[in-house]
Amino acid sequence: MQKILDDINELMAANTDRGKVADYIPQLACVDSNQFGITVVLADGQVFSAGSSAQLFSIQSISKVFTLTMALGKIGDALWSNVGREPSGDAFNSIVQLEHEHGKPRNPFINAGAIAVVDAIMMGHQPKETLAEIVQFVRYIANDSSISIDDKVARSEVETGHRNASLAHFMASFGRIKHLVDCVLGTYYHHCSIAMNCEQLAQAGMFLALDGMHQNSTNRVVSAQRARRINSLMLMCGHYDGSGEFAYRVGLPGKSGVGGGILAIAPGKASIAVWSPGLDSVGNSKLGTEALEILVQQTGWSIFGH
Ligand code: GLU
């Protein structure tokens, strides 16, 4: 495994077509696109890394896997009355579909869906309390108490979040947002701004690789059925309107973020985090996807067969 990752890292370092960093969030535009990191945590707990795997980055939409897990824990299937489970086929921040579908977002991973998920988690609490709970949960599943929010990125999102504000208000006009829209949005921006490195992120994904079990205790994070369902949502909806392309090329449940990270799950085998800030045209890490494609070819980990 170490040799596979070292080879991938070398290939990626030589790759000059690295995509473009997200610049609609000014704080993300300053990140150097010449970076690449990868970590694989195997089901037995062995950890392998290469490149800048210890470098913190903004996990952005990958946080939506964790907030979805929390929302299902709190309200279970009631979540699905306000959020769908279908791929969107539209951009992650599109408003068009919302109008056609009466303010019900297609899935929990597009921005509108993730905003509705935050509303479900808040349960009458203040943004600060909700955020503390989200960070606490991420620390627990990653087994790392140092994980925290990058306030600069959060502020940058608050200042430029007109599109997300319009999605949230639009949903509120259909009665689908129960808390004050500004409180929901503030919580959403801050959870997107959690900073993690590949090592922490791969650890955090372990419960999805282990049928819902916490990686180094006998505790269960979610039921096996719920882990399987979250994985299936990641496969179908985890890469915006590039989800089909990711399933075709990589063949693993995965969730990307515009910070350039991808969390991919090989059920029963491994949790993988990869990061490279340059994005393709739909907002997924360009080198991250290429690296996962090679990893899956080398390991035979695709869920669709070897
Ligand atoms: N915080 C970002 C936004 O709301 C998340 C985008 C993403 O990673 O997909 O635009």
PDB file of C-alpha atoms and ligand atoms in Angstrom:
ATOM      1  CA  MET A   1       0.000   0.000   0.000  1.00  0.00           C
ATOM      2  CA  GLN A   2       2.797   2.431   0.854  1.00  0.00           C
ATOM      3  CA  LYS A   3       4.403   1.828  -2.529  1.00  0.00           C
ATOM      4  CA  ILE A   4       1.076   2.406  -4.320  1.00  0.00           C
ATOM      5  CA  LEU A   5       0.580   5.720  -2.502  1.00  0.00           C
ATOM      6  CA  ASP A   6       4.185   6.853  -3.071  1.00  0.00           C
ATOM      7  CA  ASP A   7       3.814   6.119  -6.792  1.00  0.00           C
ATOM      8  CA  ILE A   8       0.513   8.011  -6.949  1.00  0.00           C
ATOM      9  CA  ASN A   9       2.092  10.957  -5.142  1.00  0.00           C
ATOM     10  CA  GLU A  10       4.975  11.015  -7.595  1.00  0.00           C
ATOM     11  CA  LEU A  11       2.636  10.883 -10.581  1.00  0.00           C
ATOM     12  CA  MET A  12       0.530  13.699  -9.192  1.00  0.00           C
ATOM     13  CA  ALA A  13       3.571  15.880  -8.480  1.00  0.00           C
ATOM     14  CA  ALA A  14       4.498  15.624 -12.163  1.00  0.00           C
ATOM     15  CA  ASN A  15       0.968  16.472 -13.312  1.00  0.00           C
ATOM     16  CA  THR A  16       0.809  20.045 -14.600  1.00  0.00           C
ATOM     17  CA  ASP A  17      -2.914  20.076 -15.434  1.00  0.00           C
ATOM     18  CA  ARG A  18      -4.126  20.587 -11.884  1.00  0.00           C
ATOM     19  CA  GLY A  19      -7.544  22.257 -12.292  1.00  0.00           C
ATOM     20  CA  LYS A  20      -8.538  25.569 -10.768  1.00  0.00           C
ATOM     21  CA  VAL A  21      -8.942  26.442  -7.080  1.00  0.00           C
ATOM     22  CA  ALA A  22     -12.401  27.618  -5.983  1.00  0.00           C
ATOM     23  CA  ASP A  23     -12.382  31.395  -6.030  1.00  0.00           C
ATOM     24  CA  TYR A  24     -16.020  32.211  -5.262  1.00  0.00           C
ATOM     25  CA  ILE A  25     -15.038  31.916  -1.596  1.00  0.00           C
ATOM     26  CA  PRO A  26     -12.146  34.448  -1.447  1.00  0.00           C
ATOM     27  CA  GLN A  27     -10.350  32.681   1.406  1.00  0.00           C
ATOM     28  CA  LEU A  28     -10.139  29.457  -0.655  1.00  0.00           C
ATOM     29  CA  ALA A  29      -8.685  31.327  -3.637  1.00  0.00           C
ATOM     30  CA  CYS A  30      -5.423  31.848  -1.700  1.00  0.00           C
ATOM     31  CA  VAL A  31      -4.650  28.126  -1.437  1.00  0.00           C
ATOM     32  CA  ASP A  32      -1.661  26.900  -3.506  1.00  0.00           C
ATOM     33  CA  SER A  33      -2.857  24.381  -6.098  1.00  0.00           C
ATOM     34  CA  ASN A  34       0.530  22.623  -6.160  1.00  0.00           C
ATOM     35  CA  GLN A  35      -0.391  20.466  -3.200  1.00  0.00           C
ATOM     36  CA  PHE A  36      -1.482  16.866  -2.973  1.00  0.00           C
ATOM     37  CA  GLY A  37      -2.035  14.523  -0.062  1.00  0.00           C
ATOM     38  CA  ILE A  38      -3.565  11.083   0.431  1.00  0.00           C
ATOM     39  CA  THR A  39      -4.267   8.788   3.386  1.00  0.00           C
ATOM     40  CA  VAL A  40      -5.666   5.256   3.406  1.00  0.00           C
ATOM     41  CA  VAL A  41      -6.853   3.696   6.662  1.00  0.00           C
ATOM     42  CA  LEU A  42      -7.406  -0.032   6.255  1.00  0.00           C
ATOM     43  CA  ALA A  43     -10.203  -1.870   8.054  1.00  0.00           C
ATOM     44  CA  ASP A  44      -7.667  -3.330  10.494  1.00  0.00           C
ATOM     45  CA  GLY A  45      -6.549   0.178  11.475  1.00  0.00           C
ATOM     46  CA  GLN A  46      -3.264   0.384   9.548  1.00  0.00           C
ATOM     47  CA  VAL A  47      -2.630   3.885   8.221  1.00  0.00           C
ATOM     48  CA  PHE A  48      -0.726   4.753   5.020  1.00  0.00           C
ATOM     49  CA  SER A  49      -0.098   8.270   3.735  1.00  0.00           C
ATOM     50  CA  ALA A  50       1.800  10.143   1.051  1.00  0.00           C
ATOM     51  CA  GLY A  51       2.353  13.782   0.094  1.00  0.00           C
ATOM     52  CA  SER A  52       0.919  16.626   2.192  1.00  0.00           C
ATOM     53  CA  SER A  53      -1.362  14.348   4.173  1.00  0.00           C
ATOM     54  CA  ALA A  54      -0.815  16.345   7.371  1.00  0.00           C
ATOM     55  CA  GLN A  55      -1.678  19.705   5.801  1.00  0.00           C
ATOM     56  CA  LEU A  56      -5.003  21.157   6.992  1.00  0.00           C
ATOM     57  CA  PHE A  57      -7.554  22.152   4.355  1.00  0.00           C
ATOM     58  CA  SER A  58     -11.168  23.300   4.314  1.00  0.00           C
ATOM     59  CA  ILE A  59     -13.351  20.192   4.138  1.00  0.00           C
ATOM     60  CA  GLN A  60     -16.328  22.193   2.810  1.00  0.00           C
ATOM     61  CA  SER A  61     -19.081  19.900   1.512  1.00  0.00           C
ATOM     62  CA  ILE A  62     -17.487  16.756   2.937  1.00  0.00           C
ATOM     63  CA  SER A  63     -18.867  18.004   6.273  1.00  0.00           C
ATOM     64  CA  LYS A  64     -22.323  17.275   4.832  1.00  0.00           C
ATOM     65  CA  VAL A  65     -21.736  13.543   5.314  1.00  0.00           C
ATOM     66  CA  PHE A  66     -21.285  14.174   9.030  1.00  0.00           C
ATOM     67  CA  THR A  67     -24.267  16.518   9.412  1.00  0.00           C
ATOM     68  CA  LEU A  68     -26.454  14.054   7.478  1.00  0.00           C
ATOM     69  CA  THR A  69     -25.357  11.295   9.867  1.00  0.00           C
ATOM     70  CA  MET A  70     -26.281  13.498  12.831  1.00  0.00           C
ATOM     71  CA  ALA A  71     -29.658  14.501  11.377  1.00  0.00           C
ATOM     72  CA  LEU A  72     -30.605  10.860  10.761  1.00  0.00           C
ATOM     73  CA  GLY A  73     -29.581  10.109  14.343  1.00  0.00           C
ATOM     74  CA  LYS A  74     -31.801  12.868  15.663  1.00  0.00           C
ATOM     75  CA  ILE A  75     -34.943  12.627  13.544  1.00  0.00           C
ATOM     76  CA  GLY A  76     -34.476   9.458  11.493  1.00  0.00           C
ATOM     77  CA  ASP A  77     -36.591   9.028   8.387  1.00  0.00           C
ATOM     78  CA  ALA A  78     -38.572  12.213   9.140  1.00  0.00           C
ATOM     79  CA  LEU A  79     -35.660  13.990   7.430  1.00  0.00           C
ATOM     80  CA  TRP A  80     -36.844  12.687   4.077  1.00  0.00           C
ATOM     81  CA  SER A  81     -40.048  14.690   4.144  1.00  0.00           C
ATOM     82  CA  ASN A  82     -37.936  17.809   3.562  1.00  0.00           C
ATOM     83  CA  VAL A  83     -34.945  16.431   1.628  1.00  0.00           C
ATOM     84  CA  GLY A  84     -34.868  14.012  -1.317  1.00  0.00           C
ATOM     85  CA  ARG A  85     -32.548  11.117  -2.093  1.00  0.00           C
ATOM     86  CA  GLU A  86     -32.009  11.519  -5.825  1.00  0.00           C
ATOM     87  CA  PRO A  87     -28.998  12.790  -7.761  1.00  0.00           C
ATOM     88  CA  SER A  88     -29.606  16.372  -8.831  1.00  0.00           C
ATOM     89  CA  GLY A  89     -27.929  16.604 -12.224  1.00  0.00           C
ATOM     90  CA  ASP A  90     -27.648  20.335 -11.557  1.00  0.00           C
ATOM     91  CA  ALA A  91     -24.865  22.468 -10.092  1.00  0.00           C
ATOM     92  CA  PHE A  92     -24.363  22.215  -6.338  1.00  0.00           C
ATOM     93  CA  ASN A  93     -25.747  25.698  -5.759  1.00  0.00           C
ATOM     94  CA  SER A  94     -28.519  25.662  -8.376  1.00  0.00           C
ATOM     95  CA  ILE A  95     -31.880  27.216  -7.536  1.00  0.00           C
ATOM     96  CA  VAL A  96     -33.786  26.114 -10.684  1.00  0.00           C
ATOM     97  CA  GLN A  97     -34.712  22.644  -9.458  1.00  0.00           C
ATOM     98  CA  LEU A  98     -35.898  23.983  -6.102  1.00  0.00           C
ATOM     99  CA  GLU A  99     -38.574  26.044  -7.775  1.00  0.00           C
ATOM    100  CA  HIS A 100     -39.852  23.102  -9.811  1.00  0.00           C
ATOM    101  CA  GLU A 101     -39.914  20.847  -6.752  1.00  0.00           C
ATOM    102  CA  HIS A 102     -41.654  23.139  -4.253  1.00  0.00           C
ATOM    103  CA  GLY A 103     -38.585  23.996  -2.229  1.00  0.00           C
ATOM    104  CA  LYS A 104     -37.640  20.370  -1.499  1.00  0.00           C
ATOM    105  CA  PRO A 105     -33.945  19.857  -2.304  1.00  0.00           C
ATOM    106  CA  ARG A 106     -33.060  16.772  -4.344  1.00  0.00           C
ATOM    107  CA  ASN A 107     -30.539  15.370  -1.862  1.00  0.00           C
ATOM    108  CA  PRO A 108     -28.696  16.210   1.382  1.00  0.00           C
ATOM    109  CA  PHE A 109     -25.386  16.979  -0.350  1.00  0.00           C
ATOM    110  CA  ILE A 110     -26.279  19.856  -2.658  1.00  0.00           C
ATOM    111  CA  ASN A 111     -26.174  23.195  -0.842  1.00  0.00           C
ATOM    112  CA  ALA A 112     -29.951  23.541  -0.441  1.00  0.00           C
ATOM    113  CA  GLY A 113     -30.204  20.012   0.969  1.00  0.00           C
ATOM    114  CA  ALA A 114     -27.357  20.557   3.402  1.00  0.00           C
ATOM    115  CA  ILE A 115     -28.952  23.791   4.605  1.00  0.00           C
ATOM    116  CA  ALA A 116     -32.202  21.871   5.254  1.00  0.00           C
ATOM    117  CA  VAL A 117     -30.183  19.216   7.128  1.00  0.00           C
ATOM    118  CA  VAL A 118     -28.695  21.904   9.410  1.00  0.00           C
ATOM    119  CA  ASP A 119     -32.192  23.188  10.112  1.00  0.00           C
ATOM    120  CA  ALA A 120     -33.153  19.643  11.163  1.00  0.00           C
ATOM    121  CA  ILE A 121     -30.145  19.323  13.481  1.00  0.00           C
ATOM    122  CA  MET A 122     -30.660  22.653  15.262  1.00  0.00           C
ATOM    123  CA  MET A 123     -33.810  21.574  17.121  1.00  0.00           C
ATOM    124  CA  GLY A 124     -34.352  24.968  18.726  1.00  0.00           C
ATOM    125  CA  HIS A 125     -30.719  25.477  19.694  1.00  0.00           C
ATOM    126  CA  GLN A 126     -28.472  28.434  18.934  1.00  0.00           C
ATOM    127  CA  PRO A 127     -25.868  28.212  16.132  1.00  0.00           C
ATOM    128  CA  LYS A 128     -23.057  28.100  18.700  1.00  0.00           C
ATOM    129  CA  GLU A 129     -24.507  25.083  20.473  1.00  0.00           C
ATOM    130  CA  THR A 130     -25.253  23.286  17.221  1.00  0.00           C
ATOM    131  CA  LEU A 131     -21.738  23.930  15.939  1.00  0.00           C
ATOM    132  CA  ALA A 132     -20.211  22.688  19.168  1.00  0.00           C
ATOM    133  CA  GLU A 133     -22.219  19.499  18.722  1.00  0.00           C
ATOM    134  CA  ILE A 134     -21.121  19.066  15.095  1.00  0.00           C
ATOM    135  CA  VAL A 135     -17.434  19.612  15.918  1.00  0.00           C
ATOM    136  CA  GLN A 136     -17.754  17.270  18.883  1.00  0.00           C
ATOM    137  CA  PHE A 137     -19.201  14.564  16.629  1.00  0.00           C
ATOM    138  CA  VAL A 138     -16.447  14.964  14.029  1.00  0.00           C
ATOM    139  CA  ARG A 139     -13.789  14.788  16.772  1.00  0.00           C
ATOM    140  CA  TYR A 140     -15.396  11.628  18.104  1.00  0.00           C
ATOM    141  CA  ILE A 141     -15.532   9.765  14.796  1.00  0.00           C
ATOM    142  CA  ALA A 142     -12.012  10.927  13.840  1.00  0.00           C
ATOM    143  CA  ASN A 143     -10.713  10.190  17.322  1.00  0.00           C
ATOM    144  CA  ASP A 144      -8.965  13.560  17.346  1.00  0.00           C
ATOM    145  CA  SER A 145      -9.841  16.380  19.737  1.00  0.00           C
ATOM    146  CA  SER A 146      -7.785  18.983  17.862  1.00  0.00           C
ATOM    147  CA  ILE A 147     -10.232  19.339  14.935  1.00  0.00           C
ATOM    148  CA  SER A 148     -11.781  22.797  14.702  1.00  0.00           C
ATOM    149  CA  ILE A 149     -13.367  25.429  12.479  1.00  0.00           C
ATOM    150  CA  ASP A 150     -11.311  27.875  10.396  1.00  0.00           C
ATOM    151  CA  ASP A 151     -13.010  31.179  11.250  1.00  0.00           C
ATOM    152  CA  LYS A 152     -11.399  33.057   8.385  1.00  0.00           C
ATOM    153  CA  VAL A 153     -12.968  30.717   5.833  1.00  0.00           C
ATOM    154  CA  ALA A 154     -16.329  30.907   7.629  1.00  0.00           C
ATOM    155  CA  ARG A 155     -16.250  34.712   7.588  1.00  0.00           C
ATOM    156  CA  SER A 156     -15.326  34.689   3.927  1.00  0.00           C
ATOM    157  CA  GLU A 157     -18.372  32.487   3.212  1.00  0.00           C
ATOM    158  CA  VAL A 158     -20.699  34.680   5.264  1.00  0.00           C
ATOM    159  CA  GLU A 159     -19.562  37.757   3.331  1.00  0.00           C
ATOM    160  CA  THR A 160     -20.087  36.220  -0.100  1.00  0.00           C
ATOM    161  CA  GLY A 161     -22.973  33.819   0.550  1.00  0.00           C
ATOM    162  CA  HIS A 162     -25.709  35.518  -1.473  1.00  0.00           C
ATOM    163  CA  ARG A 163     -26.511  32.379  -3.431  1.00  0.00           C
ATOM    164  CA  ASN A 164     -26.839  30.207  -0.332  1.00  0.00           C
ATOM    165  CA  ALA A 165     -28.947  32.914   1.333  1.00  0.00           C
ATOM    166  CA  SER A 166     -31.318  32.898  -1.621  1.00  0.00           C
ATOM    167  CA  LEU A 167     -31.600  29.074  -1.501  1.00  0.00           C
ATOM    168  CA  ALA A 168     -32.370  29.197   2.224  1.00  0.00           C
ATOM    169  CA  HIS A 169     -34.941  31.970   1.932  1.00  0.00           C
ATOM    170  CA  PHE A 170     -36.557  30.221  -0.992  1.00  0.00           C
ATOM    171  CA  MET A 171     -36.961  27.034   1.049  1.00  0.00           C
ATOM    172  CA  ALA A 172     -38.238  29.082   4.003  1.00  0.00           C
ATOM    173  CA  SER A 173     -40.947  30.530   1.746  1.00  0.00           C
ATOM    174  CA  PHE A 174     -42.270  26.955   1.424  1.00  0.00           C
ATOM    175  CA  GLY A 175     -42.166  26.522   5.197  1.00  0.00           C
ATOM    176  CA  ARG A 176     -39.266  24.094   4.950  1.00  0.00           C
ATOM    177  CA  ILE A 177     -36.872  26.009   7.220  1.00  0.00           C
ATOM    178  CA  LYS A 178     -38.002  26.226  10.848  1.00  0.00           C
ATOM    179  CA  HIS A 179     -35.264  28.365  12.418  1.00  0.00           C
ATOM    180  CA  LEU A 180     -34.174  31.918  11.640  1.00  0.00           C
ATOM    181  CA  VAL A 181     -32.628  31.758   8.175  1.00  0.00           C
ATOM    182  CA  ASP A 182     -29.531  33.721   9.236  1.00  0.00           C
ATOM    183  CA  CYS A 183     -28.911  31.320  12.123  1.00  0.00           C
ATOM    184  CA  VAL A 184     -29.219  28.288   9.840  1.00  0.00           C
ATOM    185  CA  LEU A 185     -26.903  29.855   7.258  1.00  0.00           C
ATOM    186  CA  GLY A 186     -24.318  30.870   9.864  1.00  0.00           C
ATOM    187  CA  THR A 187     -24.249  27.293  11.156  1.00  0.00           C
ATOM    188  CA  TYR A 188     -23.981  25.910   7.612  1.00  0.00           C
ATOM    189  CA  TYR A 189     -21.034  28.160   6.664  1.00  0.00           C
ATOM    190  CA  HIS A 190     -19.187  27.302   9.837  1.00  0.00           C
ATOM    191  CA  HIS A 191     -19.540  23.533   9.497  1.00  0.00           C
ATOM    192  CA  CYS A 192     -18.341  23.796   5.884  1.00  0.00           C
ATOM    193  CA  SER A 193     -15.290  25.629   7.273  1.00  0.00           C
ATOM    194  CA  ILE A 194     -14.076  22.779   9.467  1.00  0.00           C
ATOM    195  CA  ALA A 195     -10.354  22.313   8.763  1.00  0.00           C
ATOM    196  CA  MET A 196      -8.940  18.784   8.629  1.00  0.00           C
ATOM    197  CA  ASN A 197      -6.044  16.966   7.030  1.00  0.00           C
ATOM    198  CA  CYS A 198      -6.177  13.725   5.038  1.00  0.00           C
ATOM    199  CA  GLU A 199      -5.172  11.638   8.046  1.00  0.00           C
ATOM    200  CA  GLN A 200      -8.001  13.024  10.198  1.00  0.00           C
ATOM    201  CA  LEU A 201     -10.546  12.830   7.407  1.00  0.00           C
ATOM    202  CA  ALA A 202      -9.772   9.218   6.532  1.00  0.00           C
ATOM    203  CA  GLN A 203     -10.133   8.329  10.224  1.00  0.00           C
ATOM    204  CA  ALA A 204     -13.466  10.168  10.376  1.00  0.00           C
ATOM    205  CA  GLY A 205     -14.785   8.067   7.479  1.00  0.00           C
ATOM    206  CA  MET A 206     -13.925   4.761   9.119  1.00  0.00           C
ATOM    207  CA  PHE A 207     -17.383   4.165  10.573  1.00  0.00           C
ATOM    208  CA  LEU A 208     -18.715   4.071   7.006  1.00  0.00           C
ATOM    209  CA  ALA A 209     -16.113   1.479   6.018  1.00  0.00           C
ATOM    210  CA  LEU A 210     -16.873  -0.628   9.106  1.00  0.00           C
ATOM    211  CA  ASP A 211     -20.646  -1.054   8.823  1.00  0.00           C
ATOM    212  CA  GLY A 212     -21.238   1.764  11.292  1.00  0.00           C
ATOM    213  CA  MET A 213     -18.744   0.735  13.996  1.00  0.00           C
ATOM    214  CA  HIS A 214     -16.362   3.226  15.645  1.00  0.00           C
ATOM    215  CA  GLN A 215     -12.850   2.270  14.550  1.00  0.00           C
ATOM    216  CA  ASN A 216     -11.158   1.754  17.864  1.00  0.00           C
ATOM    217  CA  SER A 217     -13.828   1.037  20.353  1.00  0.00           C
ATOM    218  CA  THR A 218     -16.694  -1.374  20.596  1.00  0.00           C
ATOM    219  CA  ASN A 219     -19.144   1.520  20.122  1.00  0.00           C
ATOM    220  CA  ARG A 220     -21.443   1.757  17.182  1.00  0.00           C
ATOM    221  CA  VAL A 221     -21.679   5.201  15.498  1.00  0.00           C
ATOM    222  CA  VAL A 222     -24.698   4.207  13.361  1.00  0.00           C
ATOM    223  CA  SER A 223     -26.466   0.960  12.516  1.00  0.00           C
ATOM    224  CA  ALA A 224     -25.070  -1.148   9.669  1.00  0.00           C
ATOM    225  CA  GLN A 225     -28.142  -0.338   7.617  1.00  0.00           C
ATOM    226  CA  ARG A 226     -27.648   3.400   8.104  1.00  0.00           C
ATOM    227  CA  ALA A 227     -23.958   3.203   7.155  1.00  0.00           C
ATOM    228  CA  ARG A 228     -24.936   1.350   3.979  1.00  0.00           C
ATOM    229  CA  ARG A 229     -27.545   3.961   3.136  1.00  0.00           C
ATOM    230  CA  ILE A 230     -25.198   6.895   3.720  1.00  0.00           C
ATOM    231  CA  ASN A 231     -22.674   5.178   1.441  1.00  0.00           C
ATOM    232  CA  SER A 232     -25.306   4.787  -1.249  1.00  0.00           C
ATOM    233  CA  LEU A 233     -26.205   8.486  -1.033  1.00  0.00           C
ATOM    234  CA  MET A 234     -22.510   9.337  -1.341  1.00  0.00           C
ATOM    235  CA  LEU A 235     -22.236   7.167  -4.433  1.00  0.00           C
ATOM    236  CA  MET A 236     -25.295   8.669  -6.124  1.00  0.00           C
ATOM    237  CA  CYS A 237     -25.039  12.301  -5.009  1.00  0.00           C
ATOM    238  CA  GLY A 238     -21.589  12.918  -3.490  1.00  0.00           C
ATOM    239  CA  HIS A 239     -19.978  14.649  -6.454  1.00  0.00           C
ATOM    240  CA  TYR A 240     -22.626  17.157  -7.488  1.00  0.00           C
ATOM    241  CA  ASP A 241     -23.508  16.730 -11.156  1.00  0.00           C
ATOM    242  CA  GLY A 242     -20.252  14.819 -11.616  1.00  0.00           C
ATOM    243  CA  SER A 243     -21.510  11.911  -9.473  1.00  0.00           C
ATOM    244  CA  GLY A 244     -22.093   9.627 -12.450  1.00  0.00           C
ATOM    245  CA  GLU A 245     -18.621  10.364 -13.783  1.00  0.00           C
ATOM    246  CA  PHE A 246     -17.054   9.621 -10.369  1.00  0.00           C
ATOM    247  CA  ALA A 247     -18.968   6.328 -10.054  1.00  0.00           C
ATOM    248  CA  TYR A 248     -17.817   5.394 -13.559  1.00  0.00           C
ATOM    249  CA  ARG A 249     -14.169   6.258 -13.019  1.00  0.00           C
ATOM    250  CA  VAL A 250     -13.679   5.347  -9.349  1.00  0.00           C
ATOM    251  CA  GLY A 251     -16.631   3.171  -8.348  1.00  0.00           C
ATOM    252  CA  LEU A 252     -16.665   4.030  -4.645  1.00  0.00           C
ATOM    253  CA  PRO A 253     -19.041   6.028  -2.461  1.00  0.00           C
ATOM    254  CA  GLY A 254     -17.392   9.436  -2.144  1.00  0.00           C
ATOM    255  CA  LYS A 255     -18.006  13.004  -1.101  1.00  0.00           C
ATOM    256  CA  SER A 256     -16.081  15.944  -2.465  1.00  0.00           C
ATOM    257  CA  GLY A 257     -15.758  19.524  -1.273  1.00  0.00           C
ATOM    258  CA  VAL A 258     -14.745  22.697  -3.073  1.00  0.00           C
ATOM    259  CA  GLY A 259     -11.672  22.891  -0.817  1.00  0.00           C
ATOM    260  CA  GLY A 260     -10.307  20.054  -2.999  1.00  0.00           C
ATOM    261  CA  GLY A 261     -10.851  17.179  -0.591  1.00  0.00           C
ATOM    262  CA  ILE A 262     -12.563  13.858  -1.316  1.00  0.00           C
ATOM    263  CA  LEU A 263     -13.559  11.230   1.231  1.00  0.00           C
ATOM    264  CA  ALA A 264     -14.042   7.826  -0.410  1.00  0.00           C
ATOM    265  CA  ILE A 265     -15.208   4.625   1.246  1.00  0.00           C
ATOM    266  CA  ALA A 266     -14.307   1.085   0.223  1.00  0.00           C
ATOM    267  CA  PRO A 267     -16.877  -0.760   2.380  1.00  0.00           C
ATOM    268  CA  GLY A 268     -15.288  -3.420   4.564  1.00  0.00           C
ATOM    269  CA  LYS A 269     -11.844  -2.500   3.257  1.00  0.00           C
ATOM    270  CA  ALA A 270     -10.749   1.093   3.813  1.00  0.00           C
ATOM    271  CA  SER A 271     -11.498   4.763   4.272  1.00  0.00           C
ATOM    272  CA  ILE A 272      -9.557   7.041   1.954  1.00  0.00           C
ATOM    273  CA  ALA A 273      -9.021  10.809   2.046  1.00  0.00           C
ATOM    274  CA  VAL A 274      -7.355  12.656  -0.767  1.00  0.00           C
ATOM    275  CA  TRP A 275      -6.739  16.370  -1.217  1.00  0.00           C
ATOM    276  CA  SER A 276      -5.606  18.585  -4.022  1.00  0.00           C
ATOM    277  CA  PRO A 277      -7.120  22.088  -4.259  1.00  0.00           C
ATOM    278  CA  GLY A 278      -7.469  22.385  -8.056  1.00  0.00           C
ATOM    279  CA  LEU A 279     -11.031  21.566  -9.186  1.00  0.00           C
ATOM    280  CA  ASP A 280     -12.556  20.333 -12.438  1.00  0.00           C
ATOM    281  CA  SER A 281     -15.393  22.183 -14.145  1.00  0.00           C
ATOM    282  CA  VAL A 282     -18.115  20.832 -11.800  1.00  0.00           C
ATOM    283  CA  GLY A 283     -16.168  21.533  -8.606  1.00  0.00           C
ATOM    284  CA  ASN A 284     -14.526  18.190  -7.806  1.00  0.00           C
ATOM    285  CA  SER A 285     -10.805  17.829  -7.068  1.00  0.00           C
ATOM    286  CA  LYS A 286      -9.136  17.063 -10.395  1.00  0.00           C
ATOM    287  CA  LEU A 287      -6.052  15.301  -9.095  1.00  0.00           C
ATOM    288  CA  GLY A 288      -8.005  13.823  -6.202  1.00  0.00           C
ATOM    289  CA  THR A 289     -10.265  11.995  -8.650  1.00  0.00           C
ATOM    290  CA  GLU A 290      -7.318  10.884 -10.787  1.00  0.00           C
ATOM    291  CA  ALA A 291      -5.506   9.572  -7.715  1.00  0.00           C
ATOM    292  CA  LEU A 292      -8.547   7.580  -6.572  1.00  0.00           C
ATOM    293  CA  GLU A 293      -8.970   6.172 -10.049  1.00  0.00           C
ATOM    294  CA  ILE A 294      -5.417   4.810  -9.942  1.00  0.00           C
ATOM    295  CA  LEU A 295      -5.775   3.560  -6.368  1.00  0.00           C
ATOM    296  CA  VAL A 296      -8.894   1.589  -7.270  1.00  0.00           C
ATOM    297  CA  GLN A 297      -7.222   0.105 -10.358  1.00  0.00           C
ATOM    298  CA  GLN A 298      -4.292  -1.014  -8.220  1.00  0.00           C
ATOM    299  CA  THR A 299      -6.330  -2.422  -5.341  1.00  0.00           C
ATOM    300  CA  GLY A 300      -9.460  -3.727  -7.092  1.00  0.00           C
ATOM    301  CA  TRP A 301     -11.576  -1.906  -4.501  1.00  0.00           C
ATOM    302  CA  SER A 302     -14.374  -0.725  -6.805  1.00  0.00           C
ATOM    303  CA  ILE A 303     -17.738  -1.798  -5.386  1.00  0.00           C
ATOM    304  CA  PHE A 304     -18.659  -2.898  -8.919  1.00  0.00           C
ATOM    305  CA  GLY A 305     -16.019  -5.620  -9.140  1.00  0.00           C
ATOM    306  CA  HIS A 306     -12.343  -5.984  -9.935  1.00  0.00           C
TER     307      HIS A 306
HETATM  308  N1  GLU B   1     -19.570  26.102   1.659  1.00  0.00           N
HETATM  309  C1  GLU B   1     -19.647  25.867   0.259  1.00  0.00           C
HETATM  310  C2  GLU B   1     -20.822  26.596  -0.335  1.00  0.00           C
HETATM  311  O1  GLU B   1     -21.790  26.728   0.337  1.00  0.00           O
HETATM  312  C3  GLU B   1     -19.721  24.403   0.045  1.00  0.00           C
HETATM  313  C4  GLU B   1     -19.577  24.048  -1.394  1.00  0.00           C
HETATM  314  C5  GLU B   1     -19.061  22.678  -1.619  1.00  0.00           C
HETATM  315  O2  GLU B   1     -18.035  22.247  -1.099  1.00  0.00           O
HETATM  316  O3  GLU B   1     -19.736  22.012  -2.405  1.00  0.00           O
HETATM  317  O4  GLU B   1     -20.826  27.063  -1.421  1.00  0.00           O
END
